[in-house]
Amino acid sequence: MKMTFKPLALSLLITSSLVSGQVLANTDNEAPLAIINQLQQNGADISVSSETLALFANHPKLSGLALNTEVELNYARLADEISDYTTPLPRGSQLEMSDFERQTLTAYLDNPADAVLAKFLALYYLNRSLVNEWLVPSKGQALKNSILVDYFFNRVDELNESERWTKRLKKMNSAKLEPYFSSVNLTNNEDKAVHQQFYEAFNYDESSRFETAAALLDDFAQDPSNVFTAFLNKAVNTWIGGEADFDDPSALHNFLIASYFSDYTLKMAKRMESAWQQDDSNERFRLAPILGGLSVMDRGWLAQLHQDDNAQLALNDEHRQWFNLHPMFHSFTVGASFFTSTENFMEGFFAWGSVLTTTCPEVRTCLDRPRFSFNLLGMIVGYTDYLVKLGAIEDARTLLTYRYNPAFEFENWTIGQEAWLHRENNLEAIAERYHNDDPTDDPNFFFLADRKWGGQTSTCQSCHQAQNRHWTEEEKAQVMPHTDDILTIGTWPEISTTWYGMSKNTCGGAPTWEHGDVYTAGDVVQLNGMKYQAKWWTNAQWPESSGQWDVWAPLESCTVAL
């Protein structure tokens, strides 16, 4: 028996609205039975088996969720003032979601190998996606949900649980995404109003972070050619996800959106450099040298969530390549990423220390600027954490006396002061936790916060907020360019995983499809676990959106290299 529904009429999947950055939902219409009833009432476009619908109805994590408004919070590790101390950060706003969405996402995060939940969530977000964009308050929100849909359908594929209807809906959603991520003529205007809104939130008024994230999505939906807007979509979501509460499931949204946009921005920056190499009147993307390590951190969280060890190893190697290209910036990303790793700890130590022991050129991380400022206090406390974990306690104690240097202006670093003094007052206790042969009670690194899922995340405010420092408007507007030897990447490291942090499929060695690359008849590429062959010349059409009469012919699914 087959149950059918029209994907463009899933009006009861969710009846939510976005009001001032808050998602307000009608949980009765979000309940699985209500969704299944709606599916049964709709017409015949895509078939869903009664077995699949029964799995939704009978899933232990979906049954009755709408009636359960009590969300169990896990704060089991908040008892030890040394082991559980995290750098305190201000937060003046919070994105709300319905109890049903929160609990369903939590259930998925508790078990991301649950294909039934992945299918359900793909349908859940499909109704507010570009496929049904007239039901969504803003096109940016619809775009975000289409990215979430793409993720959940990709997870279904990765778990080898695809069905005909999942493949068809995935293709339909991909076709809606394609126009936004296939711009032929790229732009790089950095002076849009929404960019200034980001600077203000990121450096001065953190309470507007959620409104800024929504505004950046809306702006990109209106002008998807702007590479800088794409980068800021990545940046704001990395920030929000990294500072989410310990068990806030919306962090998954943030890291997926950040990872999707960082993957896209990397590819567009590479295109821009290629165009510049052909004609130096073209622009390069000035933030290209810092993209790689930031992208690795987003995908690394997702790889840990999926428990994909091969992806994590590949990401570590990719990260090293970016560090070699721009060590002054990636000293931070490598150092923060490798601090908790037994195998890579010393590598992270030397990377982090390179910033403090090198006479810095005019590049980021070394200098403090009002636009994308970097917190010198944080770099010192981070090095202190490395020294204590290494066992050099007296060196750490000496380093902490640097706060008495008048040129340091310790009183102006308001966010990091408490964390600094916490280490001064508890240095021996912190060292004891690191060296008691029990890694479960190791204290937190200055820039990292614990997460219930996916490993620790990097926090941005402790590095980028202006705190008690002040600059003129002219100083804020000053752009600090990279030197030419850093700005030109040349040999770009290969993106080592899928955009959502899974091991890449081998596909018999077929190269990954890249927008802007020229393909001719007979060329074979891979994309998201599928191999395609070009029928004729192309350089822009997305393989996943190709129909029977289009340029790309699907050949076969691919297996993951183990």
Coordinates of C-alpha atoms in Angstrom, one line a residue:
M1 CA 0.0 0.0 0.0
K2 CA 1.3 3.5 -0.9
M3 CA 0.3 6.8 0.7
T4 CA 0.8 9.8 -1.4
F5 CA 1.3 13.5 -0.9
K6 CA 2.1 16.7 -2.8
P7 CA 5.4 18.2 -1.6
L8 CA 4.1 21.7 -2.4
A9 CA 1.1 21.3 0.0
L10 CA 2.6 20.3 3.3
S11 CA 0.9 23.1 5.1
L12 CA 0.5 21.3 8.4
L13 CA 4.1 20.1 8.7
I14 CA 4.6 23.2 10.7
T15 CA 2.7 26.4 11.3
S16 CA 5.3 28.7 12.6
S17 CA 6.3 32.3 12.0
L18 CA 9.4 34.3 12.5
V19 CA 8.7 37.3 14.7
S20 CA 11.6 39.5 15.8
G21 CA 14.0 36.6 15.5
Q22 CA 11.8 34.2 17.5
V23 CA 10.3 31.1 16.0
L24 CA 6.8 30.6 17.4
A25 CA 5.1 27.3 16.6
N26 CA 1.8 25.6 16.9
T27 CA 2.8 22.3 18.4
D28 CA -0.5 20.6 17.8
N29 CA 0.1 20.8 14.0
E30 CA 3.7 19.7 14.5
A31 CA 2.8 16.4 16.1
P32 CA 3.6 13.3 14.0
L33 CA 0.0 12.1 13.8
A34 CA -1.1 15.5 12.5
I35 CA 1.7 15.4 9.9
I36 CA 0.8 11.9 8.8
N37 CA -2.9 12.8 8.5
Q38 CA -1.9 15.7 6.3
L39 CA 0.2 13.5 4.1
Q40 CA -2.7 11.1 3.7
Q41 CA -5.0 13.9 2.7
N42 CA -2.8 15.3 -0.1
G43 CA -2.7 14.3 -3.8
A44 CA -0.5 12.0 -5.8
D45 CA 2.9 13.4 -6.7
I46 CA 5.4 11.5 -4.5
S47 CA 4.7 8.2 -2.8
V48 CA 5.6 7.4 0.7
S49 CA 5.1 3.8 1.9
S50 CA 2.8 3.0 4.7
E51 CA 5.7 1.3 6.4
T52 CA 7.6 4.7 6.5
L53 CA 4.6 6.5 7.8
A54 CA 4.2 3.8 10.5
L55 CA 7.8 4.3 11.5
F56 CA 7.1 8.0 12.0
A57 CA 4.0 7.3 14.0
N58 CA 5.6 4.7 16.2
H59 CA 9.0 6.1 16.6
P60 CA 9.7 6.2 20.4
K61 CA 11.2 9.7 20.2
L62 CA 8.4 11.2 18.1
S63 CA 5.4 9.6 19.8
G64 CA 3.6 12.2 22.0
L65 CA 6.5 14.8 21.8
A66 CA 4.0 17.6 21.2
L67 CA 2.4 16.9 24.6
N68 CA 5.7 16.9 26.4
T69 CA 6.7 20.5 27.0
E70 CA 9.2 19.7 29.7
V71 CA 12.7 19.7 28.2
E72 CA 15.2 17.7 30.2
L73 CA 18.4 19.7 30.6
N74 CA 21.7 17.9 31.1
Y75 CA 23.9 19.9 33.4
A76 CA 25.6 16.9 35.0
R77 CA 29.1 18.4 34.7
L78 CA 28.3 21.8 36.3
A79 CA 29.5 20.9 39.8
D80 CA 33.2 21.4 39.6
E81 CA 34.3 25.0 39.6
I82 CA 37.7 24.1 38.2
S83 CA 36.9 21.5 35.6
D84 CA 33.7 23.1 34.4
Y85 CA 34.8 26.7 34.4
T86 CA 34.1 28.4 31.0
T87 CA 35.0 31.9 30.0
P88 CA 31.9 33.9 30.9
L89 CA 30.4 35.7 27.9
P90 CA 27.5 38.2 27.7
R91 CA 24.4 37.2 25.8
G92 CA 21.5 39.6 25.6
S93 CA 19.2 37.6 23.3
Q94 CA 18.1 34.0 22.6
L95 CA 16.5 32.4 19.6
E96 CA 13.3 30.5 20.6
M97 CA 12.0 27.4 19.0
S98 CA 8.9 25.3 19.7
D99 CA 9.2 22.5 22.3
F100 CA 8.4 20.0 19.5
E101 CA 11.3 21.1 17.3
R102 CA 13.7 21.4 20.2
Q103 CA 12.9 17.8 21.4
T104 CA 12.9 16.3 17.9
L105 CA 16.3 17.9 17.1
T106 CA 17.6 16.8 20.5
A107 CA 16.5 13.2 19.8
Y108 CA 18.3 13.3 16.4
L109 CA 21.5 14.7 18.0
D110 CA 21.4 12.0 20.6
N111 CA 21.4 9.5 17.8
P112 CA 22.4 11.0 14.4
A113 CA 22.5 7.5 12.9
D114 CA 18.7 7.3 13.2
A115 CA 17.5 7.4 9.6
V116 CA 13.8 7.7 10.5
L117 CA 14.4 10.9 12.4
A118 CA 16.6 12.2 9.5
K119 CA 13.7 11.5 7.1
F120 CA 11.2 13.1 9.4
L121 CA 13.3 16.2 9.9
A122 CA 13.9 16.6 6.2
L123 CA 10.1 16.7 5.7
Y124 CA 9.6 19.0 8.7
Y125 CA 12.0 21.6 7.3
L126 CA 10.9 21.1 3.7
N127 CA 7.6 22.8 4.4
R128 CA 9.4 26.1 5.3
S129 CA 12.0 25.7 2.6
L130 CA 12.3 27.2 -0.9
V131 CA 10.0 24.5 -2.1
N132 CA 7.2 26.1 -0.1
E133 CA 8.6 29.6 0.2
W134 CA 5.3 31.3 0.2
L135 CA 4.6 29.8 3.6
V136 CA 7.8 31.4 5.1
P137 CA 8.0 35.0 6.4
S138 CA 11.3 35.6 4.6
K139 CA 13.2 34.2 1.7
G140 CA 16.3 34.0 3.8
Q141 CA 14.5 31.7 6.3
A142 CA 13.4 29.5 3.4
L143 CA 16.9 29.4 2.1
K144 CA 18.2 28.3 5.5
N145 CA 15.6 25.5 5.7
S146 CA 16.4 24.2 2.3
I147 CA 20.0 23.8 3.4
L148 CA 18.8 21.9 6.5
V149 CA 16.7 19.7 4.1
D150 CA 19.7 19.0 2.0
Y151 CA 21.6 17.9 5.1
F152 CA 19.0 15.6 6.4
F153 CA 18.5 13.9 3.0
N154 CA 22.2 13.6 2.6
R155 CA 22.3 11.9 6.0
V156 CA 19.6 9.5 4.8
D157 CA 21.8 8.7 1.8
E158 CA 24.9 8.2 4.1
L159 CA 22.9 5.8 6.2
N160 CA 21.9 3.8 3.1
E161 CA 18.2 4.4 3.9
S162 CA 17.2 6.3 0.7
E163 CA 13.8 5.7 -0.8
R164 CA 12.4 6.8 -4.1
W165 CA 10.5 9.7 -2.4
T166 CA 13.6 10.9 -0.5
K167 CA 15.6 11.0 -3.7
R168 CA 12.9 12.9 -5.6
L169 CA 12.5 15.4 -2.8
K170 CA 16.2 15.9 -2.4
K171 CA 16.5 16.6 -6.2
M172 CA 13.6 19.0 -6.0
N173 CA 15.1 20.9 -3.1
S174 CA 18.5 21.0 -4.8
A175 CA 17.0 22.5 -7.9
K176 CA 15.6 25.3 -5.6
L177 CA 19.0 25.9 -4.0
E178 CA 21.0 26.0 -7.3
P179 CA 20.2 29.5 -8.4
Y180 CA 21.5 30.9 -5.1
F181 CA 24.8 29.1 -5.3
S182 CA 25.6 29.2 -9.0
S183 CA 26.2 32.9 -9.7
V184 CA 28.3 33.4 -12.9
N185 CA 29.2 37.0 -12.1
L186 CA 30.6 37.4 -8.6
T187 CA 30.7 40.6 -6.6
N188 CA 32.7 41.6 -3.6
N189 CA 31.1 44.8 -2.3
E190 CA 31.9 45.1 1.5
D191 CA 30.0 48.2 2.2
K192 CA 26.4 47.0 2.3
A193 CA 24.3 48.1 5.2
V194 CA 24.0 44.5 6.4
H195 CA 27.8 44.2 6.6
Q196 CA 27.9 47.2 8.9
Q197 CA 25.2 45.6 10.9
F198 CA 27.4 42.5 11.3
Y199 CA 30.4 44.6 12.4
E200 CA 28.3 46.3 15.0
A201 CA 27.0 43.1 16.4
F202 CA 30.3 41.1 16.2
N203 CA 32.4 43.8 17.8
Y204 CA 30.1 46.0 19.8
D205 CA 26.5 44.9 20.4
E206 CA 26.3 41.1 20.7
S207 CA 22.6 41.2 21.6
S208 CA 21.7 41.8 18.0
R209 CA 23.3 38.6 16.8
F210 CA 20.1 36.8 15.8
E211 CA 18.6 39.7 14.0
T212 CA 21.9 40.1 12.2
A213 CA 22.0 36.4 11.2
A214 CA 18.5 36.7 9.7
A215 CA 19.3 39.9 7.9
L216 CA 22.4 38.4 6.3
L217 CA 20.4 35.4 5.0
D218 CA 17.8 37.7 3.6
D219 CA 20.4 39.9 1.9
F220 CA 22.2 36.9 0.4
A221 CA 18.8 35.6 -0.9
Q222 CA 18.3 38.9 -2.6
D223 CA 21.9 39.2 -3.9
P224 CA 23.6 35.7 -4.0
S225 CA 26.4 37.0 -6.1
N226 CA 28.1 38.8 -3.2
V227 CA 30.9 36.6 -1.8
F228 CA 31.4 38.8 1.2
T229 CA 27.8 38.4 2.3
A230 CA 28.3 34.6 1.9
F231 CA 31.4 34.8 4.2
L232 CA 29.5 36.8 6.9
N233 CA 26.7 34.2 6.8
K234 CA 29.3 31.7 7.7
A235 CA 30.9 33.9 10.4
V236 CA 27.7 34.8 12.2
N237 CA 26.6 31.2 12.4
T238 CA 29.9 30.0 13.7
W239 CA 29.7 32.6 16.4
I240 CA 26.1 31.8 17.4
G241 CA 26.6 28.0 17.3
G242 CA 29.9 28.2 19.2
E243 CA 28.3 30.1 22.1
A244 CA 25.0 28.2 22.3
D245 CA 24.0 26.6 25.6
F246 CA 25.5 23.3 26.4
D247 CA 22.5 21.3 25.2
D248 CA 20.9 23.8 22.8
P249 CA 20.0 21.7 19.7
S250 CA 19.8 24.9 17.5
A251 CA 23.6 24.8 17.4
L252 CA 23.1 22.1 14.7
H253 CA 21.4 24.7 12.5
N254 CA 24.2 27.1 13.0
F255 CA 27.0 24.7 12.2
L256 CA 25.2 23.4 9.1
I257 CA 24.6 26.9 7.7
A258 CA 28.1 28.0 8.6
S259 CA 29.6 24.9 6.9
Y260 CA 27.5 25.3 3.8
F261 CA 28.4 28.9 3.3
S262 CA 32.1 28.4 4.1
D263 CA 32.3 25.6 1.5
Y264 CA 30.7 27.9 -1.0
T265 CA 32.8 30.9 -0.1
L266 CA 36.0 28.8 -0.4
K267 CA 35.0 27.7 -3.9
M268 CA 34.1 31.3 -4.9
A269 CA 37.3 32.7 -3.5
K270 CA 39.3 30.2 -5.5
R271 CA 37.3 31.3 -8.6
M272 CA 38.1 34.9 -7.9
E273 CA 41.8 34.2 -7.6
S274 CA 41.8 32.2 -10.8
A275 CA 40.2 35.2 -12.6
W276 CA 42.8 37.5 -11.1
Q277 CA 45.6 35.3 -12.3
Q278 CA 44.2 35.7 -15.8
D279 CA 43.6 39.4 -15.5
D280 CA 45.0 41.3 -12.5
S281 CA 42.3 44.0 -12.8
N282 CA 40.0 41.4 -11.2
E283 CA 39.7 41.3 -7.4
R284 CA 40.8 38.6 -5.1
F285 CA 38.8 37.8 -2.0
R286 CA 40.8 39.5 0.7
L287 CA 39.7 37.1 3.4
A288 CA 40.6 34.0 1.4
P289 CA 43.7 33.2 3.5
I290 CA 41.6 32.8 6.7
L291 CA 38.8 30.8 5.2
G292 CA 40.3 27.3 5.4
G293 CA 40.9 26.8 9.1
L294 CA 37.5 28.4 10.0
S295 CA 35.8 26.0 7.6
V296 CA 37.7 23.0 9.1
M297 CA 36.4 23.9 12.6
D298 CA 32.7 23.9 11.4
R299 CA 33.1 20.6 9.6
G300 CA 35.1 19.2 12.4
W301 CA 32.2 19.7 14.8
L302 CA 29.9 17.9 12.4
A303 CA 32.4 15.1 11.9
Q304 CA 32.6 14.5 15.6
L305 CA 28.8 14.5 15.8
H306 CA 28.7 11.8 13.1
Q307 CA 31.6 10.0 14.8
D308 CA 33.4 9.9 11.4
D309 CA 37.0 9.2 12.4
N310 CA 38.2 9.2 8.8
A311 CA 36.7 12.6 8.2
Q312 CA 38.4 14.0 11.4
L313 CA 41.8 12.7 10.3
A314 CA 41.3 14.2 6.8
L315 CA 40.3 17.5 8.4
N316 CA 43.4 17.6 10.6
D317 CA 45.6 17.2 7.5
E318 CA 43.6 19.9 5.6
H319 CA 44.0 22.2 8.6
R320 CA 47.8 21.7 8.5
Q321 CA 47.9 22.7 4.9
W322 CA 46.1 26.0 5.7
F323 CA 48.4 26.6 8.7
N324 CA 51.4 26.3 6.3
L325 CA 49.9 28.8 4.0
H326 CA 49.0 31.4 6.7
P327 CA 50.5 30.4 10.1
M328 CA 49.9 33.7 11.8
F329 CA 46.1 33.3 11.5
H330 CA 45.8 29.6 11.6
S331 CA 47.9 29.4 14.8
F332 CA 44.6 30.2 16.5
T333 CA 42.4 27.7 14.7
V334 CA 45.0 24.9 14.9
G335 CA 45.8 25.7 18.5
A336 CA 42.2 25.7 19.6
S337 CA 41.4 22.6 17.6
F338 CA 44.3 20.5 18.8
F339 CA 44.3 21.5 22.5
T340 CA 42.2 18.5 23.7
S341 CA 43.9 16.0 21.3
T342 CA 46.5 13.7 22.9
E343 CA 48.1 13.0 19.6
N344 CA 48.2 16.6 18.3
F345 CA 48.7 18.6 21.6
M346 CA 52.3 19.5 21.0
E347 CA 51.6 20.5 17.4
G348 CA 48.8 22.8 18.8
F349 CA 51.2 24.2 21.4
F350 CA 53.9 25.2 18.9
A351 CA 51.3 26.7 16.6
W352 CA 49.7 28.8 19.4
G353 CA 53.1 29.9 20.7
S354 CA 54.3 31.0 17.2
V355 CA 52.0 34.1 17.6
L356 CA 53.5 35.2 20.9
T357 CA 57.2 34.4 20.0
T358 CA 57.3 35.9 16.5
T359 CA 57.7 39.5 15.5
C360 CA 54.4 39.9 13.7
P361 CA 54.0 41.5 10.3
E362 CA 50.9 43.5 9.5
V363 CA 48.6 40.5 9.5
R364 CA 45.7 39.3 11.7
T365 CA 46.0 37.7 15.0
C366 CA 49.2 39.7 15.8
L367 CA 47.4 43.1 15.8
D368 CA 44.4 44.5 17.6
R369 CA 42.1 46.5 15.3
P370 CA 38.5 47.8 15.7
R371 CA 37.4 45.9 12.7
F372 CA 37.7 42.1 13.4
S373 CA 39.8 42.9 16.5
F374 CA 41.8 40.1 18.1
N375 CA 42.0 39.8 21.8
L376 CA 45.6 39.8 23.0
L377 CA 44.5 38.8 26.5
G378 CA 42.9 35.7 25.0
M379 CA 46.1 34.7 23.2
I380 CA 48.0 35.0 26.5
V381 CA 45.5 33.1 28.5
G382 CA 45.4 30.4 25.8
Y383 CA 49.2 30.0 26.0
T384 CA 48.9 29.9 29.8
D385 CA 46.5 26.9 29.4
Y386 CA 48.9 25.2 27.1
L387 CA 51.8 25.7 29.5
V388 CA 49.8 24.4 32.5
K389 CA 48.7 21.3 30.6
L390 CA 52.3 20.8 29.5
G391 CA 53.4 21.0 33.1
A392 CA 55.3 24.3 32.9
I393 CA 53.4 25.9 35.9
E394 CA 56.0 28.4 36.9
D395 CA 56.3 29.7 33.3
A396 CA 52.5 30.0 33.3
R397 CA 52.6 32.0 36.5
T398 CA 55.2 34.3 35.2
L399 CA 53.2 34.9 32.0
L400 CA 50.2 35.9 34.0
T401 CA 52.1 38.8 35.6
Y402 CA 51.9 40.4 32.2
R403 CA 48.7 42.1 33.3
Y404 CA 50.7 44.5 35.3
N405 CA 52.3 45.9 32.1
P406 CA 50.6 49.3 31.6
A407 CA 50.9 49.0 27.9
F408 CA 48.7 45.9 28.0
E409 CA 45.7 47.9 29.4
F410 CA 44.4 45.0 31.3
E411 CA 41.4 47.0 32.7
N412 CA 40.0 47.4 29.1
W413 CA 39.7 43.6 28.5
T414 CA 36.5 43.3 30.4
I415 CA 35.3 39.9 29.0
G416 CA 38.6 38.1 29.7
Q417 CA 39.5 39.6 33.1
E418 CA 37.6 37.0 35.2
A419 CA 39.1 34.1 33.2
W420 CA 42.6 35.5 33.7
L421 CA 42.1 36.0 37.5
H422 CA 40.5 32.5 37.7
R423 CA 43.8 31.1 36.5
E424 CA 45.9 33.3 38.7
N425 CA 43.9 32.2 41.8
N426 CA 43.6 28.5 40.9
L427 CA 46.7 27.6 39.0
E428 CA 47.7 24.6 41.2
A429 CA 44.2 23.2 41.2
I430 CA 44.0 23.6 37.4
A431 CA 47.3 21.8 37.0
E432 CA 46.2 19.0 39.3
R433 CA 43.1 18.3 37.1
Y434 CA 45.3 18.2 33.9
H435 CA 47.8 15.7 35.5
N436 CA 45.6 13.3 37.5
D437 CA 45.3 10.8 34.6
D438 CA 41.6 11.4 34.3
P439 CA 41.0 13.4 31.1
T440 CA 37.2 13.6 31.8
D441 CA 37.8 16.4 34.4
D442 CA 40.3 18.4 32.4
P443 CA 39.6 22.2 32.6
N444 CA 38.3 24.0 29.6
F445 CA 40.6 25.9 27.2
F446 CA 40.0 29.7 27.3
F447 CA 38.4 29.8 23.9
L448 CA 36.4 26.5 24.1
A449 CA 33.0 25.7 25.6
D450 CA 31.6 22.2 26.3
R451 CA 28.8 20.8 24.1
K452 CA 26.5 17.9 24.7
W453 CA 27.1 16.8 21.1
G454 CA 29.9 17.1 18.6
G455 CA 32.8 18.1 20.8
Q456 CA 33.8 21.5 22.2
T457 CA 33.3 24.7 20.2
S458 CA 35.3 27.9 19.8
T459 CA 33.7 31.1 21.3
C460 CA 34.1 34.4 19.4
Q461 CA 33.2 37.1 21.8
S462 CA 36.3 36.6 24.0
C463 CA 38.4 37.3 20.9
H464 CA 36.4 39.9 18.9
Q465 CA 34.2 42.1 21.2
A466 CA 35.6 45.6 21.7
Q467 CA 34.9 45.4 25.4
N468 CA 36.1 48.6 27.1
R469 CA 38.1 49.8 24.2
H470 CA 37.0 52.7 22.0
W471 CA 37.7 53.8 18.4
T472 CA 36.6 56.6 16.2
E473 CA 34.3 55.9 13.3
E474 CA 37.2 56.5 10.9
E475 CA 39.2 53.8 12.7
K476 CA 36.3 51.4 12.6
A477 CA 36.0 51.8 8.8
Q478 CA 39.7 51.1 8.1
V479 CA 40.2 47.9 6.2
M480 CA 43.5 46.0 6.9
P481 CA 44.5 44.2 3.8
H482 CA 46.7 41.1 3.7
T483 CA 50.1 41.4 2.2
D484 CA 50.3 40.1 -1.4
D485 CA 52.3 36.9 -0.5
I486 CA 49.5 35.9 1.9
L487 CA 46.6 37.0 -0.1
T488 CA 47.5 34.7 -3.1
I489 CA 46.8 31.1 -2.1
G490 CA 48.3 29.5 -5.3
T491 CA 47.9 25.8 -4.5
W492 CA 44.6 25.6 -2.7
P493 CA 44.2 22.7 -0.2
E494 CA 41.5 20.3 -1.3
I495 CA 38.3 20.4 0.7
S496 CA 38.7 17.1 2.5
T497 CA 35.1 16.2 3.4
T498 CA 31.6 16.8 2.3
W499 CA 30.2 20.2 3.2
Y500 CA 28.5 18.5 6.2
G501 CA 31.7 17.0 7.6
M502 CA 31.5 13.4 6.3
S503 CA 34.2 11.4 4.6
K504 CA 34.1 12.0 0.9
N505 CA 32.9 9.2 -1.4
T506 CA 35.6 7.6 -3.6
C507 CA 33.5 7.3 -6.7
G508 CA 36.3 5.5 -8.4
G509 CA 38.6 8.6 -8.0
A510 CA 36.2 10.9 -9.9
P511 CA 36.9 14.6 -9.0
T512 CA 34.4 16.5 -7.0
W513 CA 32.2 18.8 -9.2
E514 CA 33.2 22.4 -8.8
H515 CA 31.1 25.3 -9.9
G516 CA 32.9 27.4 -12.5
D517 CA 35.1 24.5 -13.7
V518 CA 34.7 23.7 -17.4
Y519 CA 33.5 20.2 -18.3
T520 CA 33.1 18.7 -21.7
A521 CA 31.2 15.7 -23.1
G522 CA 32.3 12.5 -21.3
D523 CA 33.8 14.1 -18.2
V524 CA 32.8 12.3 -15.0
V525 CA 32.4 14.0 -11.6
Q526 CA 31.1 13.1 -8.1
L527 CA 28.8 15.1 -5.9
N528 CA 27.2 14.1 -2.6
G529 CA 27.7 10.3 -3.1
M530 CA 26.6 10.2 -6.8
K531 CA 28.7 9.9 -10.0
Y532 CA 27.6 12.0 -13.0
Q533 CA 28.8 12.2 -16.6
A534 CA 28.6 15.3 -18.8
K535 CA 26.7 15.0 -22.1
W536 CA 28.2 18.3 -23.5
W537 CA 30.1 21.4 -22.5
T538 CA 29.1 23.0 -19.2
N539 CA 30.6 25.2 -16.4
A540 CA 27.7 26.0 -14.1
Q541 CA 24.8 23.6 -14.0
W542 CA 24.5 21.7 -10.7
P543 CA 24.6 17.9 -11.4
E544 CA 21.9 17.2 -8.7
S545 CA 19.4 19.4 -10.5
S546 CA 19.9 17.9 -14.0
G547 CA 16.8 16.2 -15.5
Q548 CA 16.6 13.7 -18.3
W549 CA 17.2 16.3 -21.0
D550 CA 19.9 18.3 -19.1
V551 CA 23.7 18.2 -19.3
W552 CA 24.5 15.8 -16.4
A553 CA 23.6 12.1 -16.6
P554 CA 23.6 10.2 -13.2
L555 CA 25.7 7.1 -13.4
E556 CA 25.8 5.4 -10.0
S557 CA 25.9 5.8 -6.3
C558 CA 29.4 5.6 -4.7
T559 CA 30.7 3.9 -1.6
V560 CA 32.5 5.6 1.2
A561 CA 36.3 4.9 1.5
L562 CA 37.1 3.3 4.8

